[in-house]
GROMACS .gro file of C-alpha atoms in nm:
model
  279
    1UNK     CA    1  10.340   5.767   7.910
    2UNK     CA    2  10.623   5.964   8.077
    3UNK     CA    3  10.645   5.934   8.456
    4UNK     CA    4  10.564   6.231   8.678
    5UNK     CA    5  10.927   6.229   8.800
    6UNK     CA    6  11.061   6.260   8.446
    7UNK     CA    7  10.825   6.547   8.369
    8UNK     CA    8  10.913   6.732   8.692
    9UNK     CA    9  11.285   6.686   8.631
   10UNK     CA   10  11.247   6.836   8.284
   11UNK     CA   11  11.053   7.128   8.429
   12UNK     CA   12  11.337   7.200   8.674
   13UNK     CA   13  11.594   7.197   8.394
   14UNK     CA   14  11.371   7.401   8.165
   15UNK     CA   15  11.323   7.676   8.424
   16UNK     CA   16  11.695   7.678   8.493
   17UNK     CA   17  11.778   7.709   8.124
   18UNK     CA   18  11.539   8.002   8.092
   19UNK     CA   19  11.784   8.202   8.301
   20UNK     CA   20  12.057   8.136   8.046
   21UNK     CA   21  11.839   8.204   7.743
   22UNK     CA   22  11.738   8.540   7.890
   23UNK     CA   23  12.104   8.619   7.961
   24UNK     CA   24  12.047   8.668   8.331
   25UNK     CA   25  12.209   8.390   8.525
   26UNK     CA   26  12.574   8.459   8.608
   27UNK     CA   27  12.557   8.755   8.369
   28UNK     CA   28  12.712   8.528   8.103
   29UNK     CA   29  12.596   8.339   7.796
   30UNK     CA   30  12.638   7.970   7.718
   31UNK     CA   31  12.977   8.021   7.546
   32UNK     CA   32  13.138   8.200   7.838
   33UNK     CA   33  12.992   7.943   8.077
   34UNK     CA   34  13.158   7.666   7.879
   35UNK     CA   35  13.488   7.855   7.892
   36UNK     CA   36  13.460   7.847   8.269
   37UNK     CA   37  13.374   7.474   8.255
   38UNK     CA   38  13.028   7.536   8.397
   39UNK     CA   39  12.755   7.310   8.263
   40UNK     CA   40  12.422   7.500   8.293
   41UNK     CA   41  12.242   7.234   8.496
   42UNK     CA   42  12.109   7.265   8.853
   43UNK     CA   43  12.329   6.990   8.999
   44UNK     CA   44  12.646   7.177   8.890
   45UNK     CA   45  12.563   7.489   9.089
   46UNK     CA   46  12.735   7.560   9.421
   47UNK     CA   47  12.668   7.816   9.693
   48UNK     CA   48  12.980   8.005   9.587
   49UNK     CA   49  12.859   8.031   9.226
   50UNK     CA   50  12.522   8.162   9.342
   51UNK     CA   51  12.690   8.421   9.565
   52UNK     CA   52  12.913   8.537   9.279
   53UNK     CA   53  12.612   8.567   9.050
   54UNK     CA   54  12.410   8.763   9.308
   55UNK     CA   55  12.706   8.989   9.384
   56UNK     CA   56  12.717   9.086   9.015
   57UNK     CA   57  12.341   9.135   9.003
   58UNK     CA   58  12.348   9.360   9.311
   59UNK     CA   59  12.533   9.623   9.107
   60UNK     CA   60  12.237   9.671   8.873
   61UNK     CA   61  11.931   9.557   9.068
   62UNK     CA   62  11.740   9.733   9.341
   63UNK     CA   63  11.733   9.548   9.676
   64UNK     CA   64  11.367   9.457   9.619
   65UNK     CA   65  11.440   9.311   9.274
   66UNK     CA   66  11.741   9.123   9.409
   67UNK     CA   67  11.520   8.986   9.685
   68UNK     CA   68  11.274   8.855   9.424
   69UNK     CA   69  11.561   8.690   9.237
   70UNK     CA   70  11.688   8.520   9.554
   71UNK     CA   71  11.341   8.394   9.647
   72UNK     CA   72  11.297   8.244   9.301
   73UNK     CA   73  11.635   8.068   9.315
   74UNK     CA   74  11.564   7.933   9.664
   75UNK     CA   75  11.221   7.805   9.557
   76UNK     CA   76  11.366   7.631   9.252
   77UNK     CA   77  11.643   7.455   9.444
   78UNK     CA   78  11.418   7.370   9.738
   79UNK     CA   79  11.174   7.200   9.500
   80UNK     CA   80  11.455   7.014   9.323
   81UNK     CA   81  11.603   6.898   9.655
   82UNK     CA   82  11.273   6.795   9.814
   83UNK     CA   83  11.180   6.596   9.504
   84UNK     CA   84  11.524   6.425   9.519
   85UNK     CA   85  11.646   6.565   9.186
   86UNK     CA   86  11.940   6.711   9.381
   87UNK     CA   87  12.136   6.556   9.667
   88UNK     CA   88  12.194   6.895   9.832
   89UNK     CA   89  12.046   7.244   9.825
   90UNK     CA   90  12.314   7.507   9.748
   91UNK     CA   91  12.072   7.796   9.805
   92UNK     CA   92  11.997   7.725  10.172
   93UNK     CA   93  12.232   7.991  10.308
   94UNK     CA   94  12.129   8.266  10.067
   95UNK     CA   95  11.991   8.568  10.249
   96UNK     CA   96  11.778   8.848  10.111
   97UNK     CA   97  11.918   9.202  10.128
   98UNK     CA   98  11.785   9.438  10.391
   99UNK     CA   99  11.549   9.691  10.239
  100UNK     CA  100  11.485  10.046  10.345
  101UNK     CA  101  11.128  10.112  10.453
  102UNK     CA  102  10.987  10.326  10.177
  103UNK     CA  103  10.683  10.544  10.233
  104UNK     CA  104  10.398  10.413  10.013
  105UNK     CA  105  10.295  10.646   9.732
  106UNK     CA  106   9.936  10.765   9.740
  107UNK     CA  107   9.696  10.994   9.555
  108UNK     CA  108   9.560  11.317   9.697
  109UNK     CA  109   9.189  11.395   9.672
  110UNK     CA  110   9.235  11.626   9.374
  111UNK     CA  111   9.399  11.344   9.176
  112UNK     CA  112   9.114  11.105   9.254
  113UNK     CA  113   8.855  11.362   9.144
  114UNK     CA  114   9.040  11.420   8.816
  115UNK     CA  115   9.058  11.045   8.755
  116UNK     CA  116   8.683  11.014   8.807
  117UNK     CA  117   8.618  11.298   8.562
  118UNK     CA  118   8.846  11.126   8.309
  119UNK     CA  119   8.640  10.806   8.298
  120UNK     CA  120   8.470  10.757   7.961
  121UNK     CA  121   8.305  10.420   8.021
  122UNK     CA  122   8.096  10.264   8.296
  123UNK     CA  123   8.358   9.994   8.342
  124UNK     CA  124   8.638  10.246   8.394
  125UNK     CA  125   8.441  10.428   8.662
  126UNK     CA  126   8.326  10.106   8.831
  127UNK     CA  127   8.682   9.970   8.854
  128UNK     CA  128   8.817  10.302   8.980
  129UNK     CA  129   8.548  10.329   9.249
  130UNK     CA  130   8.602   9.968   9.359
  131UNK     CA  131   8.981   9.999   9.382
  132UNK     CA  132   8.955  10.330   9.565
  133UNK     CA  133   8.685  10.240   9.818
  134UNK     CA  134   8.793   9.883   9.904
  135UNK     CA  135   9.173   9.904   9.905
  136UNK     CA  136   9.188   9.564   9.737
  137UNK     CA  137   9.495   9.424   9.565
  138UNK     CA  138   9.463   9.414   9.186
  139UNK     CA  139   9.471   9.033   9.195
  140UNK     CA  140   9.178   9.031   9.437
  141UNK     CA  141   8.978   9.264   9.214
  142UNK     CA  142   9.055   9.052   8.908
  143UNK     CA  143   8.930   8.731   9.075
  144UNK     CA  144   8.610   8.866   9.226
  145UNK     CA  145   8.275   8.738   9.095
  146UNK     CA  146   7.936   8.908   9.091
  147UNK     CA  147   7.804   8.654   9.339
  148UNK     CA  148   8.070   8.765   9.590
  149UNK     CA  149   7.896   9.102   9.632
  150UNK     CA  150   7.647   9.176   9.908
  151UNK     CA  151   7.449   9.473   9.782
  152UNK     CA  152   7.258   9.526  10.105
  153UNK     CA  153   7.573   9.564  10.315
  154UNK     CA  154   7.783   9.721  10.037
  155UNK     CA  155   8.042   9.450  10.096
  156UNK     CA  156   8.228   9.179   9.908
  157UNK     CA  157   8.419   8.863   9.991
  158UNK     CA  158   8.764   8.862   9.832
  159UNK     CA  159   9.028   8.592   9.811
  160UNK     CA  160   9.354   8.739   9.934
  161UNK     CA  161   9.708   8.609   9.957
  162UNK     CA  162   9.737   8.246  10.058
  163UNK     CA  163   9.373   8.190   9.953
  164UNK     CA  164   9.258   8.368  10.269
  165UNK     CA  165   8.915   8.523  10.243
  166UNK     CA  166   8.814   8.853  10.398
  167UNK     CA  167   8.519   9.092  10.378
  168UNK     CA  168   8.575   9.436  10.229
  169UNK     CA  169   8.333   9.726  10.203
  170UNK     CA  170   8.257   9.975   9.928
  171UNK     CA  171   8.085  10.312   9.930
  172UNK     CA  172   7.733  10.392   9.815
  173UNK     CA  173   7.886  10.583   9.523
  174UNK     CA  174   8.077  10.270   9.425
  175UNK     CA  175   7.757  10.064   9.452
  176UNK     CA  176   7.579  10.302   9.212
  177UNK     CA  177   7.851  10.273   8.948
  178UNK     CA  178   7.883   9.896   8.985
  179UNK     CA  179   7.509   9.854   8.926
  180UNK     CA  180   7.514  10.089   8.627
  181UNK     CA  181   7.800   9.889   8.480
  182UNK     CA  182   7.637   9.550   8.541
  183UNK     CA  183   7.297   9.658   8.405
  184UNK     CA  184   7.467   9.772   8.086
  185UNK     CA  185   7.645   9.439   8.037
  186UNK     CA  186   7.501   9.183   7.797
  187UNK     CA  187   7.683   8.866   7.891
  188UNK     CA  188   7.655   8.575   8.132
  189UNK     CA  189   8.015   8.581   8.261
  190UNK     CA  190   8.034   8.538   8.639
  191UNK     CA  191   8.334   8.773   8.674
  192UNK     CA  192   8.266   9.121   8.813
  193UNK     CA  193   8.490   9.293   8.560
  194UNK     CA  194   8.505   9.159   8.205
  195UNK     CA  195   8.657   9.248   7.869
  196UNK     CA  196   8.474   9.465   7.617
  197UNK     CA  197   8.554   9.241   7.322
  198UNK     CA  198   8.374   8.917   7.242
  199UNK     CA  199   8.393   8.648   7.354
  200UNK     CA  200   8.350   8.817   7.690
  201UNK     CA  201   8.591   8.692   7.956
  202UNK     CA  202   8.736   8.795   8.289
  203UNK     CA  203   8.964   9.098   8.270
  204UNK     CA  204   9.334   9.020   8.308
  205UNK     CA  205   9.551   9.195   8.567
  206UNK     CA  206   9.768   9.370   8.302
  207UNK     CA  207   9.451   9.511   8.144
  208UNK     CA  208   9.339   9.660   8.476
  209UNK     CA  209   9.684   9.813   8.522
  210UNK     CA  210   9.682   9.951   8.169
  211UNK     CA  211   9.338  10.103   8.222
  212UNK     CA  212   9.462  10.287   8.534
  213UNK     CA  213   9.756  10.428   8.340
  214UNK     CA  214   9.530  10.531   8.052
  215UNK     CA  215   9.303  10.719   8.295
  216UNK     CA  216   9.603  10.902   8.439
  217UNK     CA  217   9.722  11.006   8.094
  218UNK     CA  218   9.377  11.119   7.994
  219UNK     CA  219   9.331  11.321   8.312
  220UNK     CA  220   9.684  11.464   8.292
  221UNK     CA  221   9.761  11.339   8.643
  222UNK     CA  222  10.116  11.439   8.725
  223UNK     CA  223  10.200  11.113   8.904
  224UNK     CA  224  10.224  10.748   8.810
  225UNK     CA  225   9.887  10.578   8.863
  226UNK     CA  226   9.858  10.202   8.914
  227UNK     CA  227   9.608   9.982   9.104
  228UNK     CA  228   9.824   9.940   9.416
  229UNK     CA  229   9.845  10.316   9.453
  230UNK     CA  230   9.471  10.319   9.522
  231UNK     CA  231   9.539  10.070   9.803
  232UNK     CA  232   9.795  10.307   9.957
  233UNK     CA  233   9.550  10.595   9.917
  234UNK     CA  234   9.280  10.391  10.093
  235UNK     CA  235   9.512  10.326  10.389
  236UNK     CA  236   9.614  10.692  10.400
  237UNK     CA  237   9.252  10.807  10.415
  238UNK     CA  238   9.171  10.561  10.694
  239UNK     CA  239   9.467  10.696  10.891
  240UNK     CA  240   9.368  11.058  10.834
  241UNK     CA  241   9.018  10.976  10.956
  242UNK     CA  242   9.160  10.832  11.280
  243UNK     CA  243   9.134  10.457  11.215
  244UNK     CA  244   9.364  10.245  11.439
  245UNK     CA  245   9.641  10.044  11.271
  246UNK     CA  246   9.500   9.706  11.377
  247UNK     CA  247   9.171   9.791  11.200
  248UNK     CA  248   9.362   9.896  10.886
  249UNK     CA  249   9.561   9.572  10.904
  250UNK     CA  250   9.238   9.371  10.894
  251UNK     CA  251   9.089   9.576  10.612
  252UNK     CA  252   9.402   9.542  10.398
  253UNK     CA  253   9.438   9.171  10.472
  254UNK     CA  254   9.791   9.201  10.609
  255UNK     CA  255   9.907   8.890  10.792
  256UNK     CA  256  10.180   9.075  10.984
  257UNK     CA  257  10.126   9.395  11.180
  258UNK     CA  258  10.473   9.512  11.072
  259UNK     CA  259  10.348   9.535  10.712
  260UNK     CA  260  10.082   9.782  10.821
  261UNK     CA  261  10.317   9.981  11.046
  262UNK     CA  262  10.477  10.148  10.744
  263UNK     CA  263  10.151  10.333  10.684
  264UNK     CA  264  10.195  10.511  11.018
  265UNK     CA  265  10.447  10.734  10.838
  266UNK     CA  266  10.174  10.849  10.602
  267UNK     CA  267  10.012  11.085  10.851
  268UNK     CA  268  10.295  11.336  10.819
  269UNK     CA  269  10.360  11.252  10.454
  270UNK     CA  270   9.999  11.329  10.358
  271UNK     CA  271  10.033  11.676  10.507
  272UNK     CA  272  10.368  11.735  10.338
  273UNK     CA  273  10.231  11.628  10.000
  274UNK     CA  274   9.935  11.864  10.032
  275UNK     CA  275  10.171  12.147  10.132
  276UNK     CA  276  10.399  12.084   9.833
  277UNK     CA  277  10.100  12.066   9.601
  278UNK     CA  278   9.924  12.384   9.712
  279UNK     CA  279  10.179  12.621   9.867
   0.00000   0.00000   0.00000
């Protein structure tokens, strides 16, 4: 039986080679790498090579996408170094690009009403109501089980980032649609939201995203609709109703207050969006 070290070492090399197969790393293929006498293995990579690669990528990637790329590279090399597959970590001095603070995109009330009207199934309406009234991340919604709901308090326990649990609340309207959906189900799956096709299983995140987009197309909503946009809308409504930022931080499950601060810009943006829509 192969040792754990051998398996891990192969995983490191496999992940690294995926970059080359996809034609992403260094922006070159295997042939051009060989011409430059670069063997596509982790221990051949230097800080200078990584900087050259990222400099090329910065011409075509947004700062956020470049940041994701840098975090992946750092994670890969940190793992390889800590597990002694490398004698040094060339990615230590890589820094993520500074990103402009973008105002989160939200839905106005008219959009939400049109989305509700566009629902053709109990599941569609139940998911929409839950996303809209809890402000949960799509991954939190996907993982929630029926037993996590407290019907009396109209609340649910969700597992957020870093496996941190928090209590979220949903409206009475959401409760009505959740119960209608669950009563209509004929399966024993513990997941709150499940697939329509048999065998019944927990809905996948891409399916929830696709369902949001389908609702938007059906309702002829003039903006891009995705699960996280409901989260921004939730925060915007709390702000408009006078909720303090520290309360919103707790409800959204933000670890850092600075993450929630960006929503402070939404007060004026909500008014501007309504003006543009109706004037």
